[in-house]
PDB file of C-alpha atoms in Angstrom:
ATOM      1  CA  UNK O 524      24.861  21.899 -22.604  1.00  0.00           C
ATOM      2  CA  UNK O 525      26.657  22.577 -19.081  1.00  0.00           C
ATOM      3  CA  UNK O 526      26.649  19.205 -16.904  1.00  0.00           C
ATOM      4  CA  UNK O 527      27.341  18.438 -13.329  1.00  0.00           C
ATOM      5  CA  UNK O 528      30.942  19.051 -12.512  1.00  0.00           C
ATOM      6  CA  UNK O 529      32.851  17.157  -9.806  1.00  0.00           C
ATOM      7  CA  UNK O 530      36.238  17.828  -8.194  1.00  0.00           C
ATOM      8  CA  UNK O 531      38.586  16.195  -7.840  1.00  0.00           C
ATOM      9  CA  UNK O 532      38.130  13.325 -10.175  1.00  0.00           C
ATOM     10  CA  UNK O 533      40.676  11.244  -8.311  1.00  0.00           C
ATOM     11  CA  UNK O 534      41.694  11.359  -4.526  1.00  0.00           C
ATOM     12  CA  UNK O 535      44.015   9.332  -2.888  1.00  0.00           C
ATOM     13  CA  UNK O 536      44.072   9.691   1.032  1.00  0.00           C
ATOM     14  CA  UNK O 537      45.460   7.843   4.126  1.00  0.00           C
ATOM     15  CA  UNK O 538      43.453   6.189   6.820  1.00  0.00           C
ATOM     16  CA  UNK O 539      42.255   8.922   9.467  1.00  0.00           C
ATOM     17  CA  UNK O 540      42.751  11.908   7.037  1.00  0.00           C
ATOM     18  CA  UNK O 541      40.037  14.433   5.793  1.00  0.00           C
ATOM     19  CA  UNK O 542      38.679  14.730   2.399  1.00  0.00           C
ATOM     20  CA  UNK O 543      36.463  17.222   0.822  1.00  0.00           C
ATOM     21  CA  UNK O 544      34.610  16.753  -2.549  1.00  0.00           C
ATOM     22  CA  UNK O 545      32.939  19.411  -4.711  1.00  0.00           C
ATOM     23  CA  UNK O 546      30.174  19.370  -6.904  1.00  0.00           C
ATOM     24  CA  UNK O 547      28.773  22.386  -9.251  1.00  0.00           C
ATOM     25  CA  UNK O 548      25.001  21.462 -10.425  1.00  0.00           C
ATOM     26  CA  UNK O 549      23.754  22.049 -13.733  1.00  0.00           C
ATOM     27  CA  UNK O 550      22.939  25.899 -13.547  1.00  0.00           C
ATOM     28  CA  UNK O 551      19.173  26.620 -12.520  1.00  0.00           C
ATOM     29  CA  UNK O 552      18.897  23.218 -10.986  1.00  0.00           C
ATOM     30  CA  UNK O 553      17.896  23.435  -7.250  1.00  0.00           C
ATOM     31  CA  UNK O 554      18.546  20.117  -6.088  1.00  0.00           C
ATOM     32  CA  UNK O 555      21.770  18.244  -5.522  1.00  0.00           C
ATOM     33  CA  UNK O 556      22.318  14.411  -4.530  1.00  0.00           C
ATOM     34  CA  UNK O 557      25.293  12.761  -3.300  1.00  0.00           C
ATOM     35  CA  UNK O 558      25.619   8.969  -3.855  1.00  0.00           C
ATOM     36  CA  UNK O 559      28.270   6.322  -2.563  1.00  0.00           C
ATOM     37  CA  UNK O 560      29.177   3.574  -5.249  1.00  0.00           C
ATOM     38  CA  UNK O 561      31.440   0.894  -3.941  1.00  0.00           C
ATOM     39  CA  UNK O 562      33.132  -1.675  -6.169  1.00  0.00           C
ATOM     40  CA  UNK O 563      30.534  -3.747  -8.131  1.00  0.00           C
ATOM     41  CA  UNK O 564      27.816  -2.334  -6.456  1.00  0.00           C
ATOM     42  CA  UNK O 565      24.738   0.072  -7.166  1.00  0.00           C
ATOM     43  CA  UNK O 566      24.888   3.760  -6.000  1.00  0.00           C
ATOM     44  CA  UNK O 567      23.633   4.189  -2.655  1.00  0.00           C
ATOM     45  CA  UNK O 568      21.896   7.577  -1.367  1.00  0.00           C
ATOM     46  CA  UNK O 569      23.906   9.605   0.963  1.00  0.00           C
ATOM     47  CA  UNK O 570      22.551  13.054   1.161  1.00  0.00           C
ATOM     48  CA  UNK O 571      20.338  15.884  -0.509  1.00  0.00           C
ATOM     49  CA  UNK O 572      19.929  19.369  -0.623  1.00  0.00           C
ATOM     50  CA  UNK O 573      17.069  21.493  -1.841  1.00  0.00           C
ATOM     51  CA  UNK O 574      17.357  25.181  -2.173  1.00  0.00           C
ATOM     52  CA  UNK O 575      20.404  25.030  -0.029  1.00  0.00           C
ATOM     53  CA  UNK O 576      18.533  23.320   2.764  1.00  0.00           C
ATOM     54  CA  UNK O 577      19.066  19.644   3.230  1.00  0.00           C
ATOM     55  CA  UNK O 578      16.160  17.747   2.247  1.00  0.00           C
ATOM     56  CA  UNK O 579      16.935  14.024   3.059  1.00  0.00           C
ATOM     57  CA  UNK O 580      19.557  11.761   4.395  1.00  0.00           C
ATOM     58  CA  UNK O 581      20.446   8.443   3.718  1.00  0.00           C
ATOM     59  CA  UNK O 582      22.961   5.988   5.410  1.00  0.00           C
ATOM     60  CA  UNK O 583      25.504   8.465   5.831  1.00  0.00           C
ATOM     61  CA  UNK O 584      28.287   8.076   8.374  1.00  0.00           C
ATOM     62  CA  UNK O 585      28.328  10.592  11.107  1.00  0.00           C
ATOM     63  CA  UNK O 586      31.850  11.242   9.880  1.00  0.00           C
ATOM     64  CA  UNK O 587      30.552  12.584   6.695  1.00  0.00           C
ATOM     65  CA  UNK O 588      28.765  15.756   6.142  1.00  0.00           C
ATOM     66  CA  UNK O 589      27.746  18.101   3.566  1.00  0.00           C
ATOM     67  CA  UNK O 590      26.353  21.599   2.555  1.00  0.00           C
ATOM     68  CA  UNK O 591      25.068  23.519  -0.236  1.00  0.00           C
ATOM     69  CA  UNK O 592      26.559  27.085  -0.766  1.00  0.00           C
ATOM     70  CA  UNK O 593      24.545  30.126  -1.917  1.00  0.00           C
ATOM     71  CA  UNK O 594      26.015  29.716  -5.342  1.00  0.00           C
ATOM     72  CA  UNK O 595      24.410  26.025  -5.160  1.00  0.00           C
ATOM     73  CA  UNK O 596      27.468  24.036  -5.461  1.00  0.00           C
ATOM     74  CA  UNK O 597      27.801  21.541  -2.759  1.00  0.00           C
ATOM     75  CA  UNK O 598      30.581  20.016  -0.820  1.00  0.00           C
ATOM     76  CA  UNK O 599      30.907  16.463   0.892  1.00  0.00           C
ATOM     77  CA  UNK O 600      33.290  16.607   3.744  1.00  0.00           C
ATOM     78  CA  UNK O 601      34.443  13.286   5.088  1.00  0.00           C
ATOM     79  CA  UNK O 602      36.679  12.821   8.046  1.00  0.00           C
ATOM     80  CA  UNK O 603      38.488   9.968   9.745  1.00  0.00           C
ATOM     81  CA  UNK O 604      38.816   8.286   6.538  1.00  0.00           C
ATOM     82  CA  UNK O 605      38.416   4.482   6.673  1.00  0.00           C
ATOM     83  CA  UNK O 606      39.788   2.030   4.517  1.00  0.00           C
ATOM     84  CA  UNK O 607      35.729   1.167   3.704  1.00  0.00           C
ATOM     85  CA  UNK O 608      35.351   4.738   2.290  1.00  0.00           C
ATOM     86  CA  UNK O 609      37.188   3.713  -1.158  1.00  0.00           C
ATOM     87  CA  UNK O 610      34.536   4.193  -3.441  1.00  0.00           C
ATOM     88  CA  UNK O 611      33.142   6.145  -6.214  1.00  0.00           C
ATOM     89  CA  UNK O 612      31.279   9.361  -5.162  1.00  0.00           C
ATOM     90  CA  UNK O 613      28.591  10.796  -7.605  1.00  0.00           C
ATOM     91  CA  UNK O 614      26.748  14.252  -7.234  1.00  0.00           C
ATOM     92  CA  UNK O 615      23.469  14.636  -9.167  1.00  0.00           C
ATOM     93  CA  UNK O 616      21.434  17.467  -9.729  1.00  0.00           C
ATOM     94  CA  UNK O 617      17.715  17.775 -10.757  1.00  0.00           C
ATOM     95  CA  UNK O 618      14.847  20.354 -10.987  1.00  0.00           C
ATOM     96  CA  UNK O 619      11.899  20.047  -8.575  1.00  0.00           C
ATOM     97  CA  UNK O 620       9.353  21.430 -11.308  1.00  0.00           C
ATOM     98  CA  UNK O 621       8.843  21.518 -14.818  1.00  0.00           C
ATOM     99  CA  UNK O 622       8.818  18.827 -17.604  1.00  0.00           C
ATOM    100  CA  UNK O 623      12.218  17.626 -16.615  1.00  0.00           C
ATOM    101  CA  UNK O 624      11.387  17.387 -12.864  1.00  0.00           C
ATOM    102  CA  UNK O 625      12.988  14.393 -10.867  1.00  0.00           C
ATOM    103  CA  UNK O 626      15.684  13.576 -13.674  1.00  0.00           C
ATOM    104  CA  UNK O 627      18.956  13.206 -12.392  1.00  0.00           C
ATOM    105  CA  UNK O 628      21.916  14.169 -14.032  1.00  0.00           C
ATOM    106  CA  UNK O 629      25.105  12.839 -12.631  1.00  0.00           C
ATOM    107  CA  UNK O 630      28.508  14.083 -12.693  1.00  0.00           C
ATOM    108  CA  UNK O 631      31.568  11.935 -13.772  1.00  0.00           C
ATOM    109  CA  UNK O 632      32.139  10.970 -10.169  1.00  0.00           C
ATOM    110  CA  UNK O 633      35.101  11.311  -7.610  1.00  0.00           C
ATOM    111  CA  UNK O 634      37.053   8.254  -7.139  1.00  0.00           C
ATOM    112  CA  UNK O 635      38.327   8.205  -3.509  1.00  0.00           C
ATOM    113  CA  UNK O 636      40.929   5.562  -2.543  1.00  0.00           C
ATOM    114  CA  UNK O 637      41.844   5.184   1.110  1.00  0.00           C
ATOM    115  CA  UNK O 638      45.060   3.810   1.921  1.00  0.00           C
TER     116      UNK O 638
ATOM    117  CA  UNK S 320       9.516  -0.412   1.374  1.00  0.00           C
ATOM    118  CA  UNK S 321      10.826   0.405  -2.194  1.00  0.00           C
ATOM    119  CA  UNK S 322      12.868  -1.775  -3.791  1.00  0.00           C
ATOM    120  CA  UNK S 323      14.321  -2.407  -7.327  1.00  0.00           C
ATOM    121  CA  UNK S 324      15.535  -5.999  -8.477  1.00  0.00           C
ATOM    122  CA  UNK S 325      17.686  -6.700 -11.567  1.00  0.00           C
ATOM    123  CA  UNK S 326      18.031 -10.557 -11.726  1.00  0.00           C
ATOM    124  CA  UNK S 327      20.254 -10.631 -14.501  1.00  0.00           C
ATOM    125  CA  UNK S 328      23.670 -10.066 -13.230  1.00  0.00           C
ATOM    126  CA  UNK S 329      25.421 -10.419 -16.579  1.00  0.00           C
ATOM    127  CA  UNK S 330      24.570 -10.852 -19.965  1.00  0.00           C
ATOM    128  CA  UNK S 331      26.541 -11.431 -22.792  1.00  0.00           C
ATOM    129  CA  UNK S 332      25.654 -11.381 -26.368  1.00  0.00           C
ATOM    130  CA  UNK S 333      27.101 -11.085 -29.881  1.00  0.00           C
ATOM    131  CA  UNK S 334      26.834  -7.798 -31.968  1.00  0.00           C
ATOM    132  CA  UNK S 335      23.805  -7.314 -33.811  1.00  0.00           C
ATOM    133  CA  UNK S 336      21.771  -9.522 -31.407  1.00  0.00           C
ATOM    134  CA  UNK S 337      18.595  -8.470 -29.602  1.00  0.00           C
ATOM    135  CA  UNK S 338      18.995  -7.969 -25.658  1.00  0.00           C
ATOM    136  CA  UNK S 339      16.129  -7.494 -23.174  1.00  0.00           C
ATOM    137  CA  UNK S 340      17.361  -6.190 -19.501  1.00  0.00           C
ATOM    138  CA  UNK S 341      14.669  -7.084 -16.903  1.00  0.00           C
ATOM    139  CA  UNK S 342      13.637  -4.699 -13.889  1.00  0.00           C
ATOM    140  CA  UNK S 343      10.896  -5.374 -11.395  1.00  0.00           C
ATOM    141  CA  UNK S 344      10.119  -2.902  -8.835  1.00  0.00           C
ATOM    142  CA  UNK S 345       8.363  -2.959  -5.240  1.00  0.00           C
ATOM    143  CA  UNK S 346       6.707   0.313  -4.157  1.00  0.00           C
ATOM    144  CA  UNK S 347       3.353   1.533  -2.075  1.00  0.00           C
ATOM    145  CA  UNK S 348       3.668   4.866  -3.422  1.00  0.00           C
ATOM    146  CA  UNK S 349       0.600   5.525  -6.364  1.00  0.00           C
ATOM    147  CA  UNK S 350       3.030   8.370  -7.949  1.00  0.00           C
ATOM    148  CA  UNK S 351       6.411   7.361  -8.882  1.00  0.00           C
ATOM    149  CA  UNK S 352       9.026   7.491 -11.472  1.00  0.00           C
ATOM    150  CA  UNK S 353      11.209   4.575 -13.057  1.00  0.00           C
ATOM    151  CA  UNK S 354      14.620   5.362 -14.617  1.00  0.00           C
ATOM    152  CA  UNK S 355      17.336   3.509 -16.592  1.00  0.00           C
ATOM    153  CA  UNK S 356      20.939   4.611 -16.451  1.00  0.00           C
ATOM    154  CA  UNK S 357      23.868   3.633 -18.007  1.00  0.00           C
ATOM    155  CA  UNK S 358      27.397   3.157 -16.605  1.00  0.00           C
ATOM    156  CA  UNK S 359      30.192   2.586 -19.144  1.00  0.00           C
ATOM    157  CA  UNK S 360      33.651   1.401 -18.325  1.00  0.00           C
ATOM    158  CA  UNK S 361      34.652   5.214 -17.940  1.00  0.00           C
ATOM    159  CA  UNK S 362      32.406   5.162 -14.721  1.00  0.00           C
ATOM    160  CA  UNK S 363      29.897   7.981 -15.301  1.00  0.00           C
ATOM    161  CA  UNK S 364      26.315   7.488 -15.092  1.00  0.00           C
ATOM    162  CA  UNK S 365      24.359   8.371 -18.084  1.00  0.00           C
ATOM    163  CA  UNK S 366      20.517   9.253 -18.104  1.00  0.00           C
ATOM    164  CA  UNK S 367      18.667   6.981 -20.457  1.00  0.00           C
ATOM    165  CA  UNK S 368      15.060   7.440 -19.892  1.00  0.00           C
ATOM    166  CA  UNK S 369      12.351   8.369 -17.167  1.00  0.00           C
ATOM    167  CA  UNK S 370       8.929   6.942 -17.075  1.00  0.00           C
ATOM    168  CA  UNK S 371       6.372   8.066 -14.484  1.00  0.00           C
ATOM    169  CA  UNK S 372       3.961   5.940 -13.028  1.00  0.00           C
ATOM    170  CA  UNK S 373       0.824   7.229 -14.888  1.00  0.00           C
ATOM    171  CA  UNK S 374       2.311   6.706 -18.260  1.00  0.00           C
ATOM    172  CA  UNK S 375       2.296   3.051 -19.648  1.00  0.00           C
ATOM    173  CA  UNK S 376       2.895   3.881 -23.085  1.00  0.00           C
ATOM    174  CA  UNK S 377       6.037   1.969 -24.422  1.00  0.00           C
ATOM    175  CA  UNK S 378       8.742   4.165 -25.536  1.00  0.00           C
ATOM    176  CA  UNK S 379      11.408   3.744 -28.295  1.00  0.00           C
ATOM    177  CA  UNK S 380      14.506   5.922 -28.897  1.00  0.00           C
ATOM    178  CA  UNK S 381      16.459   4.360 -31.896  1.00  0.00           C
ATOM    179  CA  UNK S 382      17.721   1.122 -31.059  1.00  0.00           C
ATOM    180  CA  UNK S 383      16.388   1.587 -27.396  1.00  0.00           C
ATOM    181  CA  UNK S 384      12.917   0.917 -26.304  1.00  0.00           C
ATOM    182  CA  UNK S 385      11.145   0.376 -22.902  1.00  0.00           C
ATOM    183  CA  UNK S 386       8.341  -1.800 -21.741  1.00  0.00           C
ATOM    184  CA  UNK S 387       6.525  -0.390 -18.607  1.00  0.00           C
ATOM    185  CA  UNK S 388       3.882  -2.855 -17.268  1.00  0.00           C
ATOM    186  CA  UNK S 389       2.320  -1.571 -13.909  1.00  0.00           C
ATOM    187  CA  UNK S 390       0.366  -4.962 -13.500  1.00  0.00           C
ATOM    188  CA  UNK S 391       3.624  -6.656 -13.324  1.00  0.00           C
ATOM    189  CA  UNK S 392       5.481  -3.972 -11.541  1.00  0.00           C
ATOM    190  CA  UNK S 393       7.922  -4.346 -14.571  1.00  0.00           C
ATOM    191  CA  UNK S 394      10.050  -1.774 -16.470  1.00  0.00           C
ATOM    192  CA  UNK S 395      12.183  -3.888 -19.030  1.00  0.00           C
ATOM    193  CA  UNK S 396      14.861  -2.323 -21.523  1.00  0.00           C
ATOM    194  CA  UNK S 397      15.385  -3.698 -24.815  1.00  0.00           C
ATOM    195  CA  UNK S 398      18.532  -3.100 -27.303  1.00  0.00           C
ATOM    196  CA  UNK S 399      17.749  -4.027 -31.052  1.00  0.00           C
ATOM    197  CA  UNK S 400      20.869  -5.015 -33.001  1.00  0.00           C
ATOM    198  CA  UNK S 401      23.295  -4.464 -30.083  1.00  0.00           C
ATOM    199  CA  UNK S 402      26.769  -2.594 -30.754  1.00  0.00           C
ATOM    200  CA  UNK S 403      30.056  -3.085 -28.927  1.00  0.00           C
ATOM    201  CA  UNK S 404      29.489   0.434 -27.668  1.00  0.00           C
ATOM    202  CA  UNK S 405      26.463  -0.798 -25.690  1.00  0.00           C
ATOM    203  CA  UNK S 406      28.737  -2.736 -23.054  1.00  0.00           C
ATOM    204  CA  UNK S 407      28.067  -1.031 -19.892  1.00  0.00           C
ATOM    205  CA  UNK S 408      26.566  -1.779 -16.740  1.00  0.00           C
ATOM    206  CA  UNK S 409      22.884  -0.871 -16.953  1.00  0.00           C
ATOM    207  CA  UNK S 410      21.123   0.280 -13.837  1.00  0.00           C
ATOM    208  CA  UNK S 411      17.134   0.586 -13.184  1.00  0.00           C
ATOM    209  CA  UNK S 412      16.097   2.978 -10.494  1.00  0.00           C
ATOM    210  CA  UNK S 413      12.995   4.052  -8.797  1.00  0.00           C
ATOM    211  CA  UNK S 414      12.797   7.239  -7.232  1.00  0.00           C
ATOM    212  CA  UNK S 415      10.636   8.411  -4.357  1.00  0.00           C
ATOM    213  CA  UNK S 416       8.130  11.019  -4.604  1.00  0.00           C
ATOM    214  CA  UNK S 417       9.656  14.620  -4.469  1.00  0.00           C
ATOM    215  CA  UNK S 418       7.956  15.652  -1.676  1.00  0.00           C
ATOM    216  CA  UNK S 419       9.794  12.564   0.071  1.00  0.00           C
ATOM    217  CA  UNK S 420      13.046  13.672  -1.021  1.00  0.00           C
ATOM    218  CA  UNK S 421      13.218  12.399  -4.462  1.00  0.00           C
ATOM    219  CA  UNK S 422      16.324   9.734  -4.088  1.00  0.00           C
ATOM    220  CA  UNK S 423      16.845   7.316  -6.483  1.00  0.00           C
ATOM    221  CA  UNK S 424      16.747   3.675  -5.307  1.00  0.00           C
ATOM    222  CA  UNK S 425      18.849   1.510  -7.815  1.00  0.00           C
ATOM    223  CA  UNK S 426      18.654  -2.131  -8.768  1.00  0.00           C
ATOM    224  CA  UNK S 427      21.840  -4.521  -8.417  1.00  0.00           C
ATOM    225  CA  UNK S 428      22.735  -3.501 -12.180  1.00  0.00           C
ATOM    226  CA  UNK S 429      23.112  -5.784 -15.122  1.00  0.00           C
ATOM    227  CA  UNK S 430      26.474  -5.956 -16.865  1.00  0.00           C
ATOM    228  CA  UNK S 431      26.215  -6.115 -20.643  1.00  0.00           C
ATOM    229  CA  UNK S 432      29.102  -7.426 -22.882  1.00  0.00           C
ATOM    230  CA  UNK S 433      28.595  -7.072 -26.329  1.00  0.00           C
ATOM    231  CA  UNK S 434      31.206  -8.921 -28.536  1.00  0.00           C
ATOM    232  CA  UNK S 435      32.395  -8.320 -31.884  1.00  0.00           C
TER     233      UNK S 435
END
């Protein structure tokens, strides 16, 4: 079965640079979530989209933005990168209806290292 | 505010032992979902189970079983006859009602180490 695809898997950037993370949800899933997981920590919610509209926002820095496109893939854009942005970034997708609703399936994550 | 607490930071067992991972949650919502996810050393997050707040039946899947007790706001996870491949960080999570966004609120995680 198709899973959530994230790219790239690893990304190394310098401070103050910009990064773009991509997420391709499971086909027919209508909701996408982004989470940030720092070393030794639990995942923290950043932002979500339902049917291409932003549905919720967590502790996402103003330097970060995200959108969901017409083909349902989503991108997380991160500017003016700081050392503290080094983390594992997960995308998850889910269905809003049906027996499997609310189950979030996660991609393998993008490991961002800011040097 | 919603909160998930996994009091056990690390657990170490020897293969074939049974182990229970504790999870306690707080929420004011009457409708909510509880989850367990597994994060092996490779880093991905693997969905294990979802339980909704109206279903307190315990569930068993192979060596895994879950005990949901609304009265104590607990959703504990037991692995029977543990194996080395069970070594991972296990997260308990609570989701908001979908009309509030549905985001997951994770516990701090319990790192399980199963030694041969």
